Amino acid sequence: MTDNQDRITIRRPDDWHVHLRDGAMLAAVAHFTARQFARAIVMPNLSPPVTSAASAAAYRDRIIAALPEGADFTPLMTCYLTDDADADDIASGHAAGIYTAAKLYPANATTNSAHGVTDVTHIMPVLERMQTIGMPLLVHGEVTDGEIDIFDREAVFIDRVLEKLIRDLPGLKIVFEHITTEQAVQFVDSAGPNIGATITPHHLHINRNAMFAGGIRPHAYCLPVAKRERHRLALRKAATSGSASYFLGTDSAPHEIAAKQSACGCAGIFNAPYALESYAAVFAEENALARLEGFASEHGPDFYGLPLNEGRVTLERIDGSIPDQIESSGSTLVPFHAGSALPWRLAAD
Ligand code: NCD
Ligand code: ZN
């Protein structure tokens, strides 16, 4: 059964996980996110990564400078944790309002994560301080051990790292980012209110077959990699359940077309231009449009202890085709759903 509503107006949403990049790519993509969302948690995996409050403040200025005139959008900055992250620096960046959260990339787990944390035990003093000051930890939840099958890396991370982390630091707010498995849903459902999770539009739409449909499909490749159908179904159920533990995080991760369509293509799906439309399609298919607002606009701010947005956005049921490619500020990008259609459109402001 499908919701048969033709219009839905919700409180303005936020994106709790996005890659806005820097330089020319930032100029090419920032306006897409700013059109759809009031705020976004901006990932710090630049090259070099954002590891100091000064570099985060400078990056925030570059993001604001890249926005269209009059855009009403607030970037929320994150700190990239390394083995030698300093608790005092991070706490003072948070107190100064520069850092909203800190991001844990296991070393070499994904794009620009070579400087990531080699073992969580190395950053325990930082995590203890974050627990004390109420600063959320955002986790890319995959082990990097080459012996572990790529499709199992999230589930193994739960067993090896997360279970212990929540026992040792029960007061630490943790966002399990871009979850992809039923094991992650079970973990979040059974954890307390300090554990949240973001879910991307692509993990709600595609399973791992999408990467191999009639040939190799680099634009369906991201990390964590899409899993089997039963995992996608578990994610759809979680996202549309109304549970306050789950919130919107696109993980929009643009790469130039040539970097995707290569012998060793980059991981990342660029979904920013039609992210809300993509989520709305899922919620409508699940007959859960009434729960879209909680997922997109309420659960995230509540978890972070931030105010809800005051504005409203409207989605209309209008079939719209998604272009094969987007040219923007000299970059060529292939958006998620390229060449197909979505039944919703964000109404013009
Ligand atoms: C992200 C990127 O390209 O920065 N890629 C991705 O596939 N999601 C990194 C990340 O979030 O893992
Ligand atoms: Zn990401």
mmCIF file of C-alpha atoms and ligand atoms in Angstrom:
data_model
loop_
_atom_site.group_PDB
_atom_site.id
_atom_site.type_symbol
_atom_site.label_atom_id
_atom_site.label_comp_id
_atom_site.label_asym_id
_atom_site.label_seq_id
_atom_site.Cartn_x
_atom_site.Cartn_y
_atom_site.Cartn_z
ATOM 1 C CA MET A 1 0.000 0.000 0.000
ATOM 2 C CA THR A 2 1.220 3.472 -0.838
ATOM 3 C CA ASP A 3 0.345 6.814 0.695
ATOM 4 C CA ASN A 4 -1.937 8.610 -1.723
ATOM 5 C CA GLN A 5 -1.246 12.103 -0.474
ATOM 6 C CA ASP A 6 -0.135 14.574 -3.182
ATOM 7 C CA ARG A 7 1.539 17.226 -1.070
ATOM 8 C CA ILE A 8 3.373 17.201 2.197
ATOM 9 C CA THR A 9 4.632 20.187 4.170
ATOM 10 C CA ILE A 10 7.192 19.569 6.883
ATOM 11 C CA ARG A 11 9.439 21.586 9.138
ATOM 12 C CA ARG A 12 12.685 22.427 7.288
ATOM 13 C CA PRO A 13 14.988 19.422 7.510
ATOM 14 C CA ASP A 14 18.713 19.118 8.252
ATOM 15 C CA ASP A 15 21.353 16.802 6.835
ATOM 16 C CA TRP A 16 23.306 15.185 9.681
ATOM 17 C CA HIS A 17 26.119 13.861 7.440
ATOM 18 C CA VAL A 18 27.375 15.463 4.241
ATOM 19 C CA HIS A 19 30.624 15.879 2.314
ATOM 20 C CA LEU A 20 30.823 19.414 0.937
ATOM 21 C CA ARG A 21 34.491 19.102 -0.139
ATOM 22 C CA ASP A 22 36.595 22.194 -0.790
ATOM 23 C CA GLY A 23 37.726 24.491 -3.607
ATOM 24 C CA ALA A 24 36.052 23.962 -6.993
ATOM 25 C CA MET A 25 33.991 20.989 -5.825
ATOM 26 C CA LEU A 26 32.659 22.950 -2.826
ATOM 27 C CA ALA A 27 31.561 25.685 -5.240
ATOM 28 C CA ALA A 28 29.898 23.055 -7.418
ATOM 29 C CA VAL A 29 27.906 21.280 -4.689
ATOM 30 C CA ALA A 30 27.222 23.582 -1.689
ATOM 31 C CA HIS A 31 24.103 25.174 -3.198
ATOM 32 C CA PHE A 32 22.385 21.805 -3.639
ATOM 33 C CA THR A 33 22.604 21.043 0.075
ATOM 34 C CA ALA A 34 21.720 24.627 1.064
ATOM 35 C CA ARG A 35 18.558 24.474 -1.070
ATOM 36 C CA GLN A 36 17.315 21.329 0.608
ATOM 37 C CA PHE A 37 18.480 21.717 4.190
ATOM 38 C CA ALA A 38 18.683 24.381 6.910
ATOM 39 C CA ARG A 39 21.778 22.922 8.561
ATOM 40 C CA ALA A 40 24.235 20.159 7.841
ATOM 41 C CA ILE A 41 26.913 18.314 9.735
ATOM 42 C CA VAL A 42 29.915 18.764 7.455
ATOM 43 C CA MET A 43 32.418 15.937 7.288
ATOM 44 C CA PRO A 44 36.060 16.863 7.940
ATOM 45 C CA ASN A 45 37.763 14.381 5.562
ATOM 46 C CA LEU A 46 39.459 16.996 3.422
ATOM 47 C CA SER A 47 43.025 16.570 2.317
ATOM 48 C CA PRO A 48 44.608 17.449 4.744
ATOM 49 C CA PRO A 49 41.804 16.697 7.216
ATOM 50 C CA VAL A 50 40.197 19.273 9.513
ATOM 51 C CA THR A 51 41.962 18.535 12.803
ATOM 52 C CA SER A 52 42.143 21.949 14.480
ATOM 53 C CA ALA A 53 39.499 24.462 15.511
ATOM 54 C CA ALA A 54 41.301 27.105 13.435
ATOM 55 C CA SER A 55 41.072 24.984 10.286
ATOM 56 C CA ALA A 56 37.420 24.156 11.001
ATOM 57 C CA ALA A 57 36.597 27.867 11.403
ATOM 58 C CA ALA A 58 38.423 28.672 8.148
ATOM 59 C CA TYR A 59 36.603 25.836 6.362
ATOM 60 C CA ARG A 60 33.260 27.102 7.687
ATOM 61 C CA ASP A 61 34.084 30.533 6.232
ATOM 62 C CA ARG A 62 34.888 28.963 2.850
ATOM 63 C CA ILE A 63 31.566 27.088 2.900
ATOM 64 C CA ILE A 64 29.631 30.250 3.710
ATOM 65 C CA ALA A 65 31.482 32.106 0.943
ATOM 66 C CA ALA A 66 30.517 29.361 -1.544
ATOM 67 C CA LEU A 67 26.771 29.679 -0.829
ATOM 68 C CA PRO A 68 24.448 31.564 -3.156
ATOM 69 C CA GLU A 69 23.533 35.112 -2.143
ATOM 70 C CA GLY A 70 20.831 35.060 0.547
ATOM 71 C CA ALA A 71 21.064 31.321 1.309
ATOM 72 C CA ASP A 72 19.693 30.419 4.734
ATOM 73 C CA PHE A 73 22.031 27.584 5.638
ATOM 74 C CA THR A 74 24.250 26.859 8.637
ATOM 75 C CA PRO A 75 27.202 24.482 8.310
ATOM 76 C CA LEU A 76 27.882 22.575 11.546
ATOM 77 C CA MET A 77 31.543 21.693 11.753
ATOM 78 C CA THR A 78 33.253 18.507 12.868
ATOM 79 C CA CYS A 79 36.726 17.623 14.007
ATOM 80 C CA TYR A 80 38.588 14.726 12.396
ATOM 81 C CA LEU A 81 40.013 12.558 15.176
ATOM 82 C CA THR A 82 43.550 11.240 14.847
ATOM 83 C CA ASP A 83 45.636 9.074 17.181
ATOM 84 C CA ASP A 84 47.158 12.194 18.686
ATOM 85 C CA ALA A 85 43.980 14.255 19.012
ATOM 86 C CA ASP A 86 44.164 16.548 22.026
ATOM 87 C CA ALA A 87 41.255 16.613 24.494
ATOM 88 C CA ASP A 88 41.846 20.268 25.504
ATOM 89 C CA ASP A 89 41.901 21.495 21.890
ATOM 90 C CA ILE A 90 38.720 19.646 21.053
ATOM 91 C CA ALA A 91 36.903 20.776 24.188
ATOM 92 C CA SER A 92 37.876 24.407 23.605
ATOM 93 C CA GLY A 93 36.781 24.223 19.923
ATOM 94 C CA HIS A 94 33.439 22.858 21.107
ATOM 95 C CA ALA A 95 33.078 25.495 23.849
ATOM 96 C CA ALA A 96 33.837 28.207 21.270
ATOM 97 C CA GLY A 97 30.965 26.957 19.100
ATOM 98 C CA ILE A 98 33.257 25.897 16.242
ATOM 99 C CA TYR A 99 32.918 22.136 16.576
ATOM 100 C CA THR A 100 29.490 20.548 16.879
ATOM 101 C CA ALA A 101 30.866 16.998 16.960
ATOM 102 C CA ALA A 102 33.979 14.901 16.327
ATOM 103 C CA LYS A 103 34.329 12.208 13.699
ATOM 104 C CA LEU A 104 36.008 8.856 14.158
ATOM 105 C CA TYR A 105 37.330 7.354 10.933
ATOM 106 C CA PRO A 106 39.109 4.070 11.495
ATOM 107 C CA ALA A 107 42.432 4.576 9.666
ATOM 108 C CA ASN A 108 42.057 3.789 5.946
ATOM 109 C CA ALA A 109 38.358 2.902 6.155
ATOM 110 C CA THR A 110 37.300 5.282 3.372
ATOM 111 C CA THR A 111 38.083 8.398 1.275
ATOM 112 C CA ASN A 112 40.823 10.540 2.906
ATOM 113 C CA SER A 113 40.974 8.519 6.099
ATOM 114 C CA ALA A 114 44.688 7.680 6.106
ATOM 115 C CA HIS A 115 45.146 9.904 9.155
ATOM 116 C CA GLY A 116 42.275 8.223 11.005
ATOM 117 C CA VAL A 117 42.417 6.444 14.341
ATOM 118 C CA THR A 118 44.394 3.171 14.357
ATOM 119 C CA ASP A 119 42.858 1.971 17.650
ATOM 120 C CA VAL A 120 40.108 3.517 19.749
ATOM 121 C CA THR A 121 42.202 2.938 22.882
ATOM 122 C CA HIS A 122 44.523 5.716 21.617
ATOM 123 C CA ILE A 123 41.795 8.335 21.928
ATOM 124 C CA MET A 124 40.151 7.292 25.200
ATOM 125 C CA PRO A 125 41.118 10.542 27.013
ATOM 126 C CA VAL A 126 39.471 12.522 24.190
ATOM 127 C CA LEU A 127 36.324 10.385 24.289
ATOM 128 C CA GLU A 128 36.118 10.688 28.074
ATOM 129 C CA ARG A 129 36.276 14.469 27.766
ATOM 130 C CA MET A 130 33.621 14.448 25.038
ATOM 131 C CA GLN A 131 31.401 12.395 27.327
ATOM 132 C CA THR A 132 31.873 14.974 30.085
ATOM 133 C CA ILE A 133 31.083 17.978 27.901
ATOM 134 C CA GLY A 134 28.260 16.294 25.954
ATOM 135 C CA MET A 135 29.968 16.492 22.541
ATOM 136 C CA PRO A 136 28.702 13.806 20.133
ATOM 137 C CA LEU A 137 31.040 11.257 18.572
ATOM 138 C CA LEU A 138 30.243 10.405 14.944
ATOM 139 C CA VAL A 139 31.482 6.986 13.927
ATOM 140 C CA HIS A 140 32.282 5.470 10.559
ATOM 141 C CA GLY A 141 31.490 1.977 11.760
ATOM 142 C CA GLU A 142 33.616 -0.418 9.739
ATOM 143 C CA VAL A 143 36.683 -2.439 10.633
ATOM 144 C CA THR A 144 39.552 -2.037 8.195
ATOM 145 C CA ASP A 145 41.043 -5.486 8.605
ATOM 146 C CA GLY A 146 41.630 -6.826 5.075
ATOM 147 C CA GLU A 147 40.898 -10.347 6.356
ATOM 148 C CA ILE A 148 37.288 -9.387 7.002
ATOM 149 C CA ASP A 149 34.949 -9.607 4.034
ATOM 150 C CA ILE A 150 33.910 -6.110 2.938
ATOM 151 C CA PHE A 151 30.214 -6.956 3.409
ATOM 152 C CA ASP A 152 30.855 -7.983 7.037
ATOM 153 C CA ARG A 153 32.933 -5.004 8.140
ATOM 154 C CA GLU A 154 30.093 -3.084 9.771
ATOM 155 C CA ALA A 155 28.759 -6.056 11.743
ATOM 156 C CA VAL A 156 32.286 -6.939 12.921
ATOM 157 C CA PHE A 157 32.861 -3.313 13.988
ATOM 158 C CA ILE A 158 29.807 -3.555 16.259
ATOM 159 C CA ASP A 159 31.199 -6.667 17.952
ATOM 160 C CA ARG A 160 34.802 -5.551 18.158
ATOM 161 C CA VAL A 161 34.492 -1.835 18.889
ATOM 162 C CA LEU A 162 31.035 -0.411 19.520
ATOM 163 C CA GLU A 163 29.785 -2.881 22.137
ATOM 164 C CA LYS A 164 32.818 -2.164 24.299
ATOM 165 C CA LEU A 165 32.734 1.573 23.658
ATOM 166 C CA ILE A 166 29.184 1.946 24.942
ATOM 167 C CA ARG A 167 30.011 -0.182 28.007
ATOM 168 C CA ASP A 168 33.108 1.895 28.805
ATOM 169 C CA LEU A 169 31.513 5.280 28.061
ATOM 170 C CA PRO A 170 27.798 4.912 28.723
ATOM 171 C CA GLY A 171 27.274 8.675 28.846
ATOM 172 C CA LEU A 172 28.927 9.389 25.462
ATOM 173 C CA LYS A 173 26.540 10.443 22.702
ATOM 174 C CA ILE A 174 27.377 8.393 19.619
ATOM 175 C CA VAL A 175 25.982 8.608 16.109
ATOM 176 C CA PHE A 176 26.487 5.380 14.207
ATOM 177 C CA GLU A 177 26.811 6.904 10.748
ATOM 178 C CA HIS A 178 25.268 5.682 7.510
ATOM 179 C CA ILE A 179 24.187 2.311 8.851
ATOM 180 C CA THR A 180 23.779 -0.452 6.284
ATOM 181 C CA THR A 181 22.891 -3.672 8.105
ATOM 182 C CA GLU A 182 20.181 -5.308 10.188
ATOM 183 C CA GLN A 183 22.856 -5.885 12.837
ATOM 184 C CA ALA A 184 23.302 -2.111 13.097
ATOM 185 C CA VAL A 185 19.533 -1.641 13.439
ATOM 186 C CA GLN A 186 19.445 -4.260 16.208
ATOM 187 C CA PHE A 187 22.367 -2.584 17.953
ATOM 188 C CA VAL A 188 20.758 0.863 17.828
ATOM 189 C CA ASP A 189 17.329 -0.448 18.853
ATOM 190 C CA SER A 190 18.743 -2.142 21.907
ATOM 191 C CA ALA A 191 21.053 0.731 22.937
ATOM 192 C CA GLY A 192 19.844 3.626 25.069
ATOM 193 C CA PRO A 193 19.003 7.191 24.021
ATOM 194 C CA ASN A 194 22.686 8.149 23.754
ATOM 195 C CA ILE A 195 23.012 6.122 20.554
ATOM 196 C CA GLY A 196 21.601 7.466 17.291
ATOM 197 C CA ALA A 197 22.100 6.511 13.664
ATOM 198 C CA THR A 198 21.909 8.210 10.306
ATOM 199 C CA ILE A 199 20.519 6.456 7.240
ATOM 200 C CA THR A 200 21.270 7.531 3.653
ATOM 201 C CA PRO A 201 18.743 7.640 0.816
ATOM 202 C CA HIS A 202 20.818 5.274 -1.277
ATOM 203 C CA HIS A 203 20.931 2.535 1.362
ATOM 204 C CA LEU A 204 17.137 2.747 1.494
ATOM 205 C CA HIS A 205 16.831 2.394 -2.296
ATOM 206 C CA ILE A 206 19.543 0.012 -3.457
ATOM 207 C CA ASN A 207 21.002 -3.285 -2.419
ATOM 208 C CA ARG A 208 24.350 -4.685 -3.528
ATOM 209 C CA ASN A 209 22.963 -5.952 -6.823
ATOM 210 C CA ALA A 210 22.833 -2.329 -8.010
ATOM 211 C CA MET A 211 26.623 -2.298 -8.325
ATOM 212 C CA PHE A 212 26.533 -5.151 -10.838
ATOM 213 C CA ALA A 213 23.309 -4.582 -12.793
ATOM 214 C CA GLY A 214 24.278 -5.605 -16.342
ATOM 215 C CA GLY A 215 27.893 -4.531 -15.781
ATOM 216 C CA ILE A 216 29.917 -2.700 -13.175
ATOM 217 C CA ARG A 217 28.148 0.429 -11.918
ATOM 218 C CA PRO A 218 30.614 2.777 -10.257
ATOM 219 C CA HIS A 219 27.935 5.323 -9.328
ATOM 220 C CA ALA A 220 26.285 2.772 -7.022
ATOM 221 C CA TYR A 221 29.538 2.247 -5.127
ATOM 222 C CA CYS A 222 29.923 3.895 -1.754
ATOM 223 C CA LEU A 223 31.223 3.047 1.686
ATOM 224 C CA PRO A 224 29.917 1.349 3.653
ATOM 225 C CA VAL A 225 29.026 -0.679 0.587
ATOM 226 C CA ALA A 226 25.343 -1.517 0.003
ATOM 227 C CA LYS A 227 24.431 -4.922 1.427
ATOM 228 C CA ARG A 228 21.880 -7.688 0.724
ATOM 229 C CA GLU A 229 18.179 -7.004 0.277
ATOM 230 C CA ARG A 230 17.268 -8.112 3.800
ATOM 231 C CA HIS A 231 19.505 -5.374 5.186
ATOM 232 C CA ARG A 232 17.909 -2.738 2.971
ATOM 233 C CA LEU A 233 14.495 -3.831 4.229
ATOM 234 C CA ALA A 234 15.661 -3.561 7.851
ATOM 235 C CA LEU A 235 16.898 -0.017 7.178
ATOM 236 C CA ARG A 236 13.603 0.990 5.551
ATOM 237 C CA LYS A 237 11.722 -0.337 8.551
ATOM 238 C CA ALA A 238 13.995 1.519 10.988
ATOM 239 C CA ALA A 239 13.916 4.843 9.105
ATOM 240 C CA THR A 240 10.127 4.825 8.773
ATOM 241 C CA SER A 241 9.421 3.413 12.252
ATOM 242 C CA GLY A 242 9.115 6.764 13.980
ATOM 243 C CA SER A 243 11.928 5.827 16.384
ATOM 244 C CA ALA A 244 13.799 8.914 17.568
ATOM 245 C CA SER A 245 17.099 7.021 17.237
ATOM 246 C CA TYR A 246 17.131 7.351 13.437
ATOM 247 C CA PHE A 247 17.653 10.536 11.485
ATOM 248 C CA LEU A 248 18.472 11.857 8.066
ATOM 249 C CA GLY A 249 22.091 11.890 6.927
ATOM 250 C CA THR A 250 22.605 11.816 3.185
ATOM 251 C CA ASP A 251 26.332 11.006 3.085
ATOM 252 C CA SER A 252 26.264 12.858 -0.230
ATOM 253 C CA ALA A 253 29.858 12.288 -1.356
ATOM 254 C CA PRO A 254 30.602 13.894 -4.730
ATOM 255 C CA HIS A 255 33.550 12.851 -6.860
ATOM 256 C CA GLU A 256 34.310 14.088 -10.374
ATOM 257 C CA ILE A 257 32.920 11.712 -12.995
ATOM 258 C CA ALA A 258 36.437 10.701 -14.081
ATOM 259 C CA ALA A 259 37.335 9.733 -10.507
ATOM 260 C CA LYS A 260 34.235 7.492 -10.311
ATOM 261 C CA GLN A 261 34.549 5.946 -13.792
ATOM 262 C CA SER A 262 38.076 4.689 -13.417
ATOM 263 C CA ALA A 263 39.994 1.431 -12.982
ATOM 264 C CA CYS A 264 39.989 2.224 -9.260
ATOM 265 C CA GLY A 265 36.923 4.389 -8.789
ATOM 266 C CA CYS A 266 36.268 6.448 -5.656
ATOM 267 C CA ALA A 267 33.588 5.491 -3.139
ATOM 268 C CA GLY A 268 30.715 7.915 -2.793
ATOM 269 C CA ILE A 269 27.216 8.644 -4.096
ATOM 270 C CA PHE A 270 26.249 12.230 -4.902
ATOM 271 C CA ASN A 271 22.643 12.488 -3.749
ATOM 272 C CA ALA A 272 22.406 16.121 -2.588
ATOM 273 C CA PRO A 273 20.356 17.522 -5.521
ATOM 274 C CA TYR A 274 17.310 15.247 -4.944
ATOM 275 C CA ALA A 275 17.900 13.947 -1.427
ATOM 276 C CA LEU A 276 14.525 14.894 0.054
ATOM 277 C CA GLU A 277 12.700 13.610 -3.008
ATOM 278 C CA SER A 278 14.581 10.344 -2.664
ATOM 279 C CA TYR A 279 13.661 9.939 1.018
ATOM 280 C CA ALA A 280 10.049 10.985 0.332
ATOM 281 C CA ALA A 281 9.708 8.224 -2.267
ATOM 282 C CA VAL A 282 10.750 5.647 0.344
ATOM 283 C CA PHE A 283 8.432 6.996 3.051
ATOM 284 C CA ALA A 284 5.499 7.086 0.598
ATOM 285 C CA GLU A 285 6.192 3.511 -0.550
ATOM 286 C CA GLU A 286 6.243 2.444 3.095
ATOM 287 C CA ASN A 287 2.985 4.312 3.737
ATOM 288 C CA ALA A 288 4.839 6.403 6.307
ATOM 289 C CA LEU A 289 4.808 9.962 4.933
ATOM 290 C CA ALA A 290 3.482 11.126 8.300
ATOM 291 C CA ARG A 291 6.778 10.005 9.842
ATOM 292 C CA LEU A 292 9.051 11.774 7.343
ATOM 293 C CA GLU A 293 9.106 14.983 9.403
ATOM 294 C CA GLY A 294 10.369 13.235 12.528
ATOM 295 C CA PHE A 295 13.162 11.506 10.623
ATOM 296 C CA ALA A 296 14.134 14.519 8.509
ATOM 297 C CA SER A 297 13.543 17.469 10.832
ATOM 298 C CA GLU A 298 13.098 16.488 14.494
ATOM 299 C CA HIS A 299 15.052 13.442 15.659
ATOM 300 C CA GLY A 300 18.435 14.897 14.621
ATOM 301 C CA PRO A 301 18.114 18.263 16.422
ATOM 302 C CA ASP A 302 16.648 16.493 19.471
ATOM 303 C CA PHE A 303 19.633 14.138 19.611
ATOM 304 C CA TYR A 304 22.123 16.997 19.234
ATOM 305 C CA GLY A 305 20.217 19.225 21.675
ATOM 306 C CA LEU A 306 19.688 21.899 19.009
ATOM 307 C CA PRO A 307 16.494 23.858 18.314
ATOM 308 C CA LEU A 308 14.104 22.690 15.613
ATOM 309 C CA ASN A 309 14.046 24.800 12.437
ATOM 310 C CA GLU A 310 11.205 27.284 12.137
ATOM 311 C CA GLY A 311 10.711 27.276 8.345
ATOM 312 C CA ARG A 312 8.685 24.780 6.322
ATOM 313 C CA VAL A 313 9.242 22.999 2.996
ATOM 314 C CA THR A 314 6.691 21.402 0.727
ATOM 315 C CA LEU A 315 7.078 18.297 -1.383
ATOM 316 C CA GLU A 316 4.645 17.734 -4.240
ATOM 317 C CA ARG A 317 3.858 14.508 -5.989
ATOM 318 C CA ILE A 318 5.080 15.367 -9.477
ATOM 319 C CA ASP A 319 6.951 12.850 -11.580
ATOM 320 C CA GLY A 320 10.334 14.323 -12.347
ATOM 321 C CA SER A 321 13.200 12.826 -14.288
ATOM 322 C CA ILE A 322 16.692 12.972 -12.840
ATOM 323 C CA PRO A 323 19.388 14.089 -15.298
ATOM 324 C CA ASP A 324 22.164 11.712 -16.392
ATOM 325 C CA GLN A 325 24.774 14.257 -15.367
ATOM 326 C CA ILE A 326 24.959 17.615 -13.653
ATOM 327 C CA GLU A 327 27.398 20.301 -14.791
ATOM 328 C CA SER A 328 28.125 22.751 -12.021
ATOM 329 C CA SER A 329 30.948 25.290 -11.692
ATOM 330 C CA GLY A 330 33.201 23.300 -14.033
ATOM 331 C CA SER A 331 32.544 19.897 -12.386
ATOM 332 C CA THR A 332 30.676 17.017 -14.008
ATOM 333 C CA LEU A 333 28.774 14.918 -11.495
ATOM 334 C CA VAL A 334 26.442 11.952 -11.783
ATOM 335 C CA PRO A 335 23.591 12.263 -9.279
ATOM 336 C CA PHE A 336 21.926 9.374 -7.459
ATOM 337 C CA HIS A 337 18.923 8.137 -9.511
ATOM 338 C CA ALA A 338 20.592 9.484 -12.708
ATOM 339 C CA GLY A 339 18.572 8.696 -15.783
ATOM 340 C CA SER A 340 15.508 7.565 -13.838
ATOM 341 C CA ALA A 341 12.601 9.407 -12.214
ATOM 342 C CA LEU A 342 11.335 10.224 -8.732
ATOM 343 C CA PRO A 343 7.652 10.850 -8.010
ATOM 344 C CA TRP A 344 8.271 13.851 -5.702
ATOM 345 C CA ARG A 345 9.588 17.365 -6.164
ATOM 346 C CA LEU A 346 10.603 19.949 -3.602
ATOM 347 C CA ALA A 347 8.444 22.989 -4.303
ATOM 348 C CA ALA A 348 10.258 26.211 -5.183
ATOM 349 C CA ASP A 349 10.732 28.548 -2.189
HETATM 350 C C1 NCD B 1 32.870 9.297 1.485
HETATM 351 C C2 NCD B 1 33.767 10.283 0.733
HETATM 352 O O1 NCD B 1 33.920 10.151 -0.493
HETATM 353 O O2 NCD B 1 34.292 11.200 1.376
HETATM 354 N N1 NCD B 1 32.567 8.194 0.621
HETATM 355 C C3 NCD B 1 31.529 7.346 0.747
HETATM 356 O O3 NCD B 1 31.442 6.394 -0.029
HETATM 357 N N2 NCD B 1 30.606 7.520 1.652
HETATM 358 C C4 NCD B 1 33.538 8.879 2.732
HETATM 359 C C5 NCD B 1 32.658 8.182 3.718
HETATM 360 O O4 NCD B 1 31.696 8.763 4.252
HETATM 361 O O5 NCD B 1 32.900 6.998 3.986
HETATM 362 ZN ZN ZN B 2 30.403 10.139 4.667
#
